[in-house]
PDB file of C-alpha atoms in Angstrom:
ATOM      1  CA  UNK R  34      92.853 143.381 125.009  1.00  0.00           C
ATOM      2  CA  UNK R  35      90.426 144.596 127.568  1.00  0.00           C
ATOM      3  CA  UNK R  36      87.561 144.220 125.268  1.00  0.00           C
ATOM      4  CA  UNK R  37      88.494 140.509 124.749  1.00  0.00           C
ATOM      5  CA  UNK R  38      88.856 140.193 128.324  1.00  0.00           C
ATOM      6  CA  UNK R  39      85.252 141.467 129.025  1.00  0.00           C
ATOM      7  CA  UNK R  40      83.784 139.476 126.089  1.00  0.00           C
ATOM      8  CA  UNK R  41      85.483 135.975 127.906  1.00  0.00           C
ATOM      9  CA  UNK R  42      83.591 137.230 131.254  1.00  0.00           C
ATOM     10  CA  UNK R  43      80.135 137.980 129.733  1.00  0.00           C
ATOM     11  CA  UNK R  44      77.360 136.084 131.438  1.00  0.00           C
ATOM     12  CA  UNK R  45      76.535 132.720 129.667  1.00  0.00           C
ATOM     13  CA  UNK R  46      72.347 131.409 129.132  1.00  0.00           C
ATOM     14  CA  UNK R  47      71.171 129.210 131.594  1.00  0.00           C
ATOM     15  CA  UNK R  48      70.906 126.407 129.714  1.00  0.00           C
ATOM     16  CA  UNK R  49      74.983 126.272 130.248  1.00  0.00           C
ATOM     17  CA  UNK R  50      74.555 126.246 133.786  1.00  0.00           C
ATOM     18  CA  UNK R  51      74.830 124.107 136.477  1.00  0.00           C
ATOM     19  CA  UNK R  52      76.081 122.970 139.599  1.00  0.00           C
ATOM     20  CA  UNK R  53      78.187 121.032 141.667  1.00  0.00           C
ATOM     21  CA  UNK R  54      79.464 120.017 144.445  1.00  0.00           C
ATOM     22  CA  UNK R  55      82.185 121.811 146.840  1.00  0.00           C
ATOM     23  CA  UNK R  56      81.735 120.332 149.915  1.00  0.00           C
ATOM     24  CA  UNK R  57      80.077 117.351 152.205  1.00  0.00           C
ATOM     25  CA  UNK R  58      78.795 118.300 155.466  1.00  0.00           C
ATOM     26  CA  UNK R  59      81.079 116.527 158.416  1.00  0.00           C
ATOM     27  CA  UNK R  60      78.070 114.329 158.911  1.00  0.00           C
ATOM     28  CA  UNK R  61      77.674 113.748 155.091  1.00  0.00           C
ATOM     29  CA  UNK R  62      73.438 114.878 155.412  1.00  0.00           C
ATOM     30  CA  UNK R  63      74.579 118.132 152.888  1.00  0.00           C
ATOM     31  CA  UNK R  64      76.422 119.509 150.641  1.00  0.00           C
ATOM     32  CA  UNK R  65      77.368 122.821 149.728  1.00  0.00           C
ATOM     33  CA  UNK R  66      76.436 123.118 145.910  1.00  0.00           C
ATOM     34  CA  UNK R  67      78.288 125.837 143.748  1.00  0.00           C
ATOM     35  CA  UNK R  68      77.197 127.478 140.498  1.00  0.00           C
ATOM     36  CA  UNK R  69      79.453 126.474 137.539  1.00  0.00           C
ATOM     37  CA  UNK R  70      79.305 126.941 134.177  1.00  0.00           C
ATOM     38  CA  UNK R  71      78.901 123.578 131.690  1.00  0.00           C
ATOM     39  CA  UNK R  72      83.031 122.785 130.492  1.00  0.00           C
ATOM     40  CA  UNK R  73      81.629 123.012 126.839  1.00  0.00           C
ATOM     41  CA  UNK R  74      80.230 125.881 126.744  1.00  0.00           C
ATOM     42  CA  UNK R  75      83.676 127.090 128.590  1.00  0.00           C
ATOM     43  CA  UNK R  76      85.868 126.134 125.291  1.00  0.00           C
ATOM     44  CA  UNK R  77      82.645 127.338 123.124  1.00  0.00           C
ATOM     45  CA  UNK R  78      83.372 130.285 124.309  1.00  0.00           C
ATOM     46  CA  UNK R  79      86.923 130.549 123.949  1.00  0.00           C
ATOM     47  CA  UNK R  80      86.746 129.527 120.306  1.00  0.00           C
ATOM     48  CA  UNK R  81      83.995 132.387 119.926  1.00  0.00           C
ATOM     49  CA  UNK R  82      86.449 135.123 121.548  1.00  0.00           C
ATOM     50  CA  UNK R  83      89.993 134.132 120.522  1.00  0.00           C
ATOM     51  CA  UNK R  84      89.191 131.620 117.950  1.00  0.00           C
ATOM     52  CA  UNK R  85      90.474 127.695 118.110  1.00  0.00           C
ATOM     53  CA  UNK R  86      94.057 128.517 117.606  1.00  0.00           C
ATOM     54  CA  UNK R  87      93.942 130.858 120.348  1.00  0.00           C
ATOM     55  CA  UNK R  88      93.896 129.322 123.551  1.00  0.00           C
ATOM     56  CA  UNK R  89      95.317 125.749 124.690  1.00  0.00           C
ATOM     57  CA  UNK R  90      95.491 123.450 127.479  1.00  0.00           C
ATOM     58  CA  UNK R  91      97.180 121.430 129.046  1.00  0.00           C
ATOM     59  CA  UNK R  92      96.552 119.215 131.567  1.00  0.00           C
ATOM     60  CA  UNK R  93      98.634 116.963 134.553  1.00  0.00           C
ATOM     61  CA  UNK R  94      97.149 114.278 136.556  1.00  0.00           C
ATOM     62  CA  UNK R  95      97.891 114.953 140.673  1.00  0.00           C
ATOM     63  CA  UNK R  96      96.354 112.426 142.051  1.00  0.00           C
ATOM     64  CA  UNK R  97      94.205 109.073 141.039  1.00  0.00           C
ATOM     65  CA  UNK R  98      91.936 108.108 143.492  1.00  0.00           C
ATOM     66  CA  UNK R  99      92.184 105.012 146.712  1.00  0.00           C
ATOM     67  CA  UNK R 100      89.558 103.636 148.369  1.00  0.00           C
ATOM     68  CA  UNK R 101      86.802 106.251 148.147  1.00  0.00           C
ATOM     69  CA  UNK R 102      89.273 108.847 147.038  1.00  0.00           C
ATOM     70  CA  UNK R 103      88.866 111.605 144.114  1.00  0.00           C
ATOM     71  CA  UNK R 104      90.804 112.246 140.942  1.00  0.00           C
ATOM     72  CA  UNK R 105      92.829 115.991 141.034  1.00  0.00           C
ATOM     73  CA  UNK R 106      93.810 117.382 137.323  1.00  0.00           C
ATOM     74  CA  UNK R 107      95.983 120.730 137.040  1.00  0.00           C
ATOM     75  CA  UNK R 108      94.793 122.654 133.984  1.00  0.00           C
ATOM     76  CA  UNK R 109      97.282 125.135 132.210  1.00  0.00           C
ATOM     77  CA  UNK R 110      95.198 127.340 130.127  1.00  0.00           C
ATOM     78  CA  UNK R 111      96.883 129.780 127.833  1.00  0.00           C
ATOM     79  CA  UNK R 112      95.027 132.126 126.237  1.00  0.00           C
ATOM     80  CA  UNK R 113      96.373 134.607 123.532  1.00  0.00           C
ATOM     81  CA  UNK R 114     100.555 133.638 124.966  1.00  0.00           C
ATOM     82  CA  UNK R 115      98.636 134.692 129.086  1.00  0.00           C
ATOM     83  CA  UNK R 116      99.188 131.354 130.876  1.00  0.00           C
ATOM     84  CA  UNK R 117      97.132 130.452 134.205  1.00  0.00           C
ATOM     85  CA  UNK R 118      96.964 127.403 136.434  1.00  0.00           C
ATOM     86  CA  UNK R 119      93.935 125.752 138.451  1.00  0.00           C
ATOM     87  CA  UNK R 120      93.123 122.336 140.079  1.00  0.00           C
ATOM     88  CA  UNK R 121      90.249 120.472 139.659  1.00  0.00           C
ATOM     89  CA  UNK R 122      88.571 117.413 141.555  1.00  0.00           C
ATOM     90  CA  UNK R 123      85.979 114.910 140.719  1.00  0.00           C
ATOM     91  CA  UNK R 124      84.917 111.273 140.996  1.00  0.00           C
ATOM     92  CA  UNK R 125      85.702 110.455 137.758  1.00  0.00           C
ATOM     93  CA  UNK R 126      88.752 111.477 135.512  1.00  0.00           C
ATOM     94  CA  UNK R 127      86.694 113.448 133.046  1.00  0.00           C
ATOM     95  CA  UNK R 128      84.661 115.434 135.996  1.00  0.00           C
ATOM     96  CA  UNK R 129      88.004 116.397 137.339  1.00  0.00           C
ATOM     97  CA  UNK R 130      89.352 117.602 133.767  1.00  0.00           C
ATOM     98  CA  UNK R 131      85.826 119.587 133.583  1.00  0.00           C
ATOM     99  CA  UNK R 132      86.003 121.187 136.670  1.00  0.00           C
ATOM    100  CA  UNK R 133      90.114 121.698 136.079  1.00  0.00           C
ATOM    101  CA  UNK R 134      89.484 123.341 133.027  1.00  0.00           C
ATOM    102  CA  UNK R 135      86.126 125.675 134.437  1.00  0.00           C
ATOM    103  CA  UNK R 136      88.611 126.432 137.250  1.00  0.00           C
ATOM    104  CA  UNK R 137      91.651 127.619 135.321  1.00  0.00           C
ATOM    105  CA  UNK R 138      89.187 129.350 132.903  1.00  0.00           C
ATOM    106  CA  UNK R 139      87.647 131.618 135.567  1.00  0.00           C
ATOM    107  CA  UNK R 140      91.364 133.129 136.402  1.00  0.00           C
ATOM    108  CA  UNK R 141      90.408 134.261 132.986  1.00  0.00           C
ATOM    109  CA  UNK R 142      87.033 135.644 133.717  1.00  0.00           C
ATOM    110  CA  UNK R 143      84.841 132.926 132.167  1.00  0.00           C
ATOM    111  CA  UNK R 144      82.008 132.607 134.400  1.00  0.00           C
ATOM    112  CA  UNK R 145      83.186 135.071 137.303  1.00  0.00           C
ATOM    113  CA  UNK R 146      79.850 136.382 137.535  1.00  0.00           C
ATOM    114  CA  UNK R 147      78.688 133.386 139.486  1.00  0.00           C
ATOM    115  CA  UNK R 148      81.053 133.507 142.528  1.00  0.00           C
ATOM    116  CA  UNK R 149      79.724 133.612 145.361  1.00  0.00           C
ATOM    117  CA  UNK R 150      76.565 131.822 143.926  1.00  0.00           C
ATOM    118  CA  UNK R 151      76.595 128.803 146.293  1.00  0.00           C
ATOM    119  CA  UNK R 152      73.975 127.054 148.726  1.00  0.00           C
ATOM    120  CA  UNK R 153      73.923 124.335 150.981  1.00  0.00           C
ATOM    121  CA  UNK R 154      70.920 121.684 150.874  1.00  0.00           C
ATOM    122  CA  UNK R 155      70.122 118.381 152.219  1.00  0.00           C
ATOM    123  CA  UNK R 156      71.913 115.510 150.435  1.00  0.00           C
ATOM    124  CA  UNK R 157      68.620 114.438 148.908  1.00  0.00           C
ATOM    125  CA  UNK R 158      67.581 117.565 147.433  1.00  0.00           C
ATOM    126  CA  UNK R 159      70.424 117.780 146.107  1.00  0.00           C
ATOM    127  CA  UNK R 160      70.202 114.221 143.832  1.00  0.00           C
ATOM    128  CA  UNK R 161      72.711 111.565 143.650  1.00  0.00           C
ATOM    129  CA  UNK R 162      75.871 112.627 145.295  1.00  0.00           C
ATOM    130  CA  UNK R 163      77.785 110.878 142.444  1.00  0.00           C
ATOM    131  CA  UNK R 164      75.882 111.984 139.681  1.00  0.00           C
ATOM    132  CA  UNK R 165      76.440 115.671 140.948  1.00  0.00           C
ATOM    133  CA  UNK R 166      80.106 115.205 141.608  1.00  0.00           C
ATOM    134  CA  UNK R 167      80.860 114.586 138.235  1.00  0.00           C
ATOM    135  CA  UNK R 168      79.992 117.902 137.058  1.00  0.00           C
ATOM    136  CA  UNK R 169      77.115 120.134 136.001  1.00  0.00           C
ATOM    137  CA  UNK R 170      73.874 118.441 136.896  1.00  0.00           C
ATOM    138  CA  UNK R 171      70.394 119.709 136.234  1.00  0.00           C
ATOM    139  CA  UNK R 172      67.750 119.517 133.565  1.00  0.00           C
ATOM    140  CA  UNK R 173      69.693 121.397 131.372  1.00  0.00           C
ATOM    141  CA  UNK R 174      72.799 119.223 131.487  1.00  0.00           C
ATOM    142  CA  UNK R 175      73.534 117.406 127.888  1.00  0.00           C
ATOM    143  CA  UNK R 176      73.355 114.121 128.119  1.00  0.00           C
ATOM    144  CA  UNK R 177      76.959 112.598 127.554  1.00  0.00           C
ATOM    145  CA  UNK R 178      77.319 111.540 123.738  1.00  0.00           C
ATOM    146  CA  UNK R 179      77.641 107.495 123.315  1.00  0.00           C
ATOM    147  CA  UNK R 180      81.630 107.352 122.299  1.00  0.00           C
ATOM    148  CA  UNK R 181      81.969 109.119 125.883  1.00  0.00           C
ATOM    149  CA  UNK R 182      80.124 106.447 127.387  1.00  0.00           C
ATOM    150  CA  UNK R 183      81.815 104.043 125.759  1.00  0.00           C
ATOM    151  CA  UNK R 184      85.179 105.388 127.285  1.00  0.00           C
ATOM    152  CA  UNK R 185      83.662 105.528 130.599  1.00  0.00           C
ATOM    153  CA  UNK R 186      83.288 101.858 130.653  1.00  0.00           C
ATOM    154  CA  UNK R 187      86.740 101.545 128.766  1.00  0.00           C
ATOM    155  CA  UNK R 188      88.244 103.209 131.622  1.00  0.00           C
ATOM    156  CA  UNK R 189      86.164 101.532 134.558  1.00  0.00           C
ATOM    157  CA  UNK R 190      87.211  98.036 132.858  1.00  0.00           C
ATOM    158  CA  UNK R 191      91.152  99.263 132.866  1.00  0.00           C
ATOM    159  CA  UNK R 192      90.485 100.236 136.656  1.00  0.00           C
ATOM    160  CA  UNK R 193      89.230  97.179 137.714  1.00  0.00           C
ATOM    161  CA  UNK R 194      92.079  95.288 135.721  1.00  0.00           C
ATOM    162  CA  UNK R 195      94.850  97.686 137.924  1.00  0.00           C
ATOM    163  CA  UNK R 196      95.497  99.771 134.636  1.00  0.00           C
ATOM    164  CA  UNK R 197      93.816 102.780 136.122  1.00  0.00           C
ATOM    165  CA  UNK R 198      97.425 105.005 136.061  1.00  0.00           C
ATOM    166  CA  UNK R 199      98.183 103.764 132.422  1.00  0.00           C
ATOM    167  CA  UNK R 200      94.650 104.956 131.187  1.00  0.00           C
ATOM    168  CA  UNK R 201      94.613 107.754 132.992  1.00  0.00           C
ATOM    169  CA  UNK R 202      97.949 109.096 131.394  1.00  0.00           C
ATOM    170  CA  UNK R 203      96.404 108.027 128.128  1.00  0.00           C
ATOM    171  CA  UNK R 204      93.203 110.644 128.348  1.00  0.00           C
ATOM    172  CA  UNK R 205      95.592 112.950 129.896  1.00  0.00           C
ATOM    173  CA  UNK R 206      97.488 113.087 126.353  1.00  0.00           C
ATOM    174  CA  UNK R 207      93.994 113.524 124.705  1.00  0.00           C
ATOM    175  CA  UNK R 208      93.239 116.426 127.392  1.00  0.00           C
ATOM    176  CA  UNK R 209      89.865 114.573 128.385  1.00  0.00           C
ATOM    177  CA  UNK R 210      87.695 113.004 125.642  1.00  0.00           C
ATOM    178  CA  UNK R 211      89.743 114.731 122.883  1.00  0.00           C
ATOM    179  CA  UNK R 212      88.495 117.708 121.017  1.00  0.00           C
ATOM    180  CA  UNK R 213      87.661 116.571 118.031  1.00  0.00           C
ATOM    181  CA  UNK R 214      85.903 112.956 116.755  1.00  0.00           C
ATOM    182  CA  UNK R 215      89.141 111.766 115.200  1.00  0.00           C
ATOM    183  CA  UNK R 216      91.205 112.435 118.502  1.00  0.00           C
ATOM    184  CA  UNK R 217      87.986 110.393 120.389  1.00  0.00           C
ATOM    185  CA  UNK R 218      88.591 107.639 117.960  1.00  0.00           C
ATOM    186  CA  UNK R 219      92.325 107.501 119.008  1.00  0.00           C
ATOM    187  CA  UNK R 220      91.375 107.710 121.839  1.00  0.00           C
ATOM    188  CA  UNK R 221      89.199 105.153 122.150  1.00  0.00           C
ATOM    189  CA  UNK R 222      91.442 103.015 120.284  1.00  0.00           C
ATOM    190  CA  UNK R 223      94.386 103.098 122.137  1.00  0.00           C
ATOM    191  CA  UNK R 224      92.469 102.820 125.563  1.00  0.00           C
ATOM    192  CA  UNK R 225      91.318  99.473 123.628  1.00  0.00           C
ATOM    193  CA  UNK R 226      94.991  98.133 122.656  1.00  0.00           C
ATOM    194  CA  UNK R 227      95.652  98.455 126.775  1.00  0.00           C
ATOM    195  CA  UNK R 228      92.942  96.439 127.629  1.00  0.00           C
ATOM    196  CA  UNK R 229      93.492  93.733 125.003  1.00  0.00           C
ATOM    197  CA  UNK R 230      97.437  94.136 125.877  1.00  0.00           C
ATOM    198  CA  UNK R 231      96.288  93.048 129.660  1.00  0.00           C
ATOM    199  CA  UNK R 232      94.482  89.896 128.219  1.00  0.00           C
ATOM    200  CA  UNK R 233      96.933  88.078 126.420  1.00  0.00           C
TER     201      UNK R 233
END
């Protein structure tokens, strides 16, 4: 076991880095950016240790965002029958399952080599605020795939139609995007069948 354990802490490239935000100045001029390590290359790298079947999660919405509020997502992350627990935030629903899932994943180890790794700049060096608060940012971020954009603006249309807590329990069942292309198109499609449900 302690070899697996050191193998799920091993330092990742840098193209799977990035960073993000932990905290706005009082005044809002900076923020206080934190090393992270990209959410796919988090579950890349428990399917390369302990294999696809060896790890799940779970996930629990806390708390949907008000007026200028965030979304907070508990991740359960059980690896080989060892359970841990973290919270996440983020501006949108899938940057809070990210950084949920990065967070319960370093209890593990994954990416423990970056703590401490944090720096506070002006709020324009750093980019735009809402760009970086949805998760790794940088030139080596992946660019999101177009069936996640196309749930984005599923879920930004179910928002403005007050079905915000209805989708949001729906990509909670799916853990996020869903793992695999069939769970996206299930996704997808039942995030659909709400909106048209709201229409008629």
């Amino acid at each position: 076991m302690d070899e697996l354990w050191q193998m799920l802490g091993d330092p990742f490239p840098p193209e799977d880095l990035g960073w993000r935000v932990e905290a706005v100045s009082k005044d809002g001029k900076r923020v206080l950016l934190a090393r992270c390590v990209d959410a796919q290359a988090v579950m890349d790298r428990l399917d390369e240790v302990v294999g696809p079947q060896g790890w799940q999660d779970r996930y629990e919405l806390l708390q949907a965002p008000g007026a200028g509020g965030r979304y907070a997502v508990k991740c359960r992350l059980t690896i080989q029958g060892v359970s841990k627990e973290d919270v996440g935030e983020g501006e949108s629903l899938q940057a809070a399952f990210a950084d949920a899932l990065r967070q319960a994943a370093l209890k593990f180890g994954v990416g423990r080599f970056l703590a401490g790794e944090k720096r506070w700049v002006d709020q324009e060096l750093a980019g735009d605020p809402q760009t970086l608060s949805e998760g790794v940012q940088g030139p080596s971020s992946p660019e999101k795939l177009e069936p996640q954009v196309l749930i984005d603006r599923l879920l930004e249309r179910l928002k403005q139609a007050g079905l915000g807590k209805q989708a949001a329990q729906i990509v909670v069942k799916y853990g996020g995007y869903g793992r695999y292309p069939e769970e996206t198109r299930r996704l997808y499609g039942e995030l659909r069948a709400l909106l048209k449900g709201s229409a008629s």
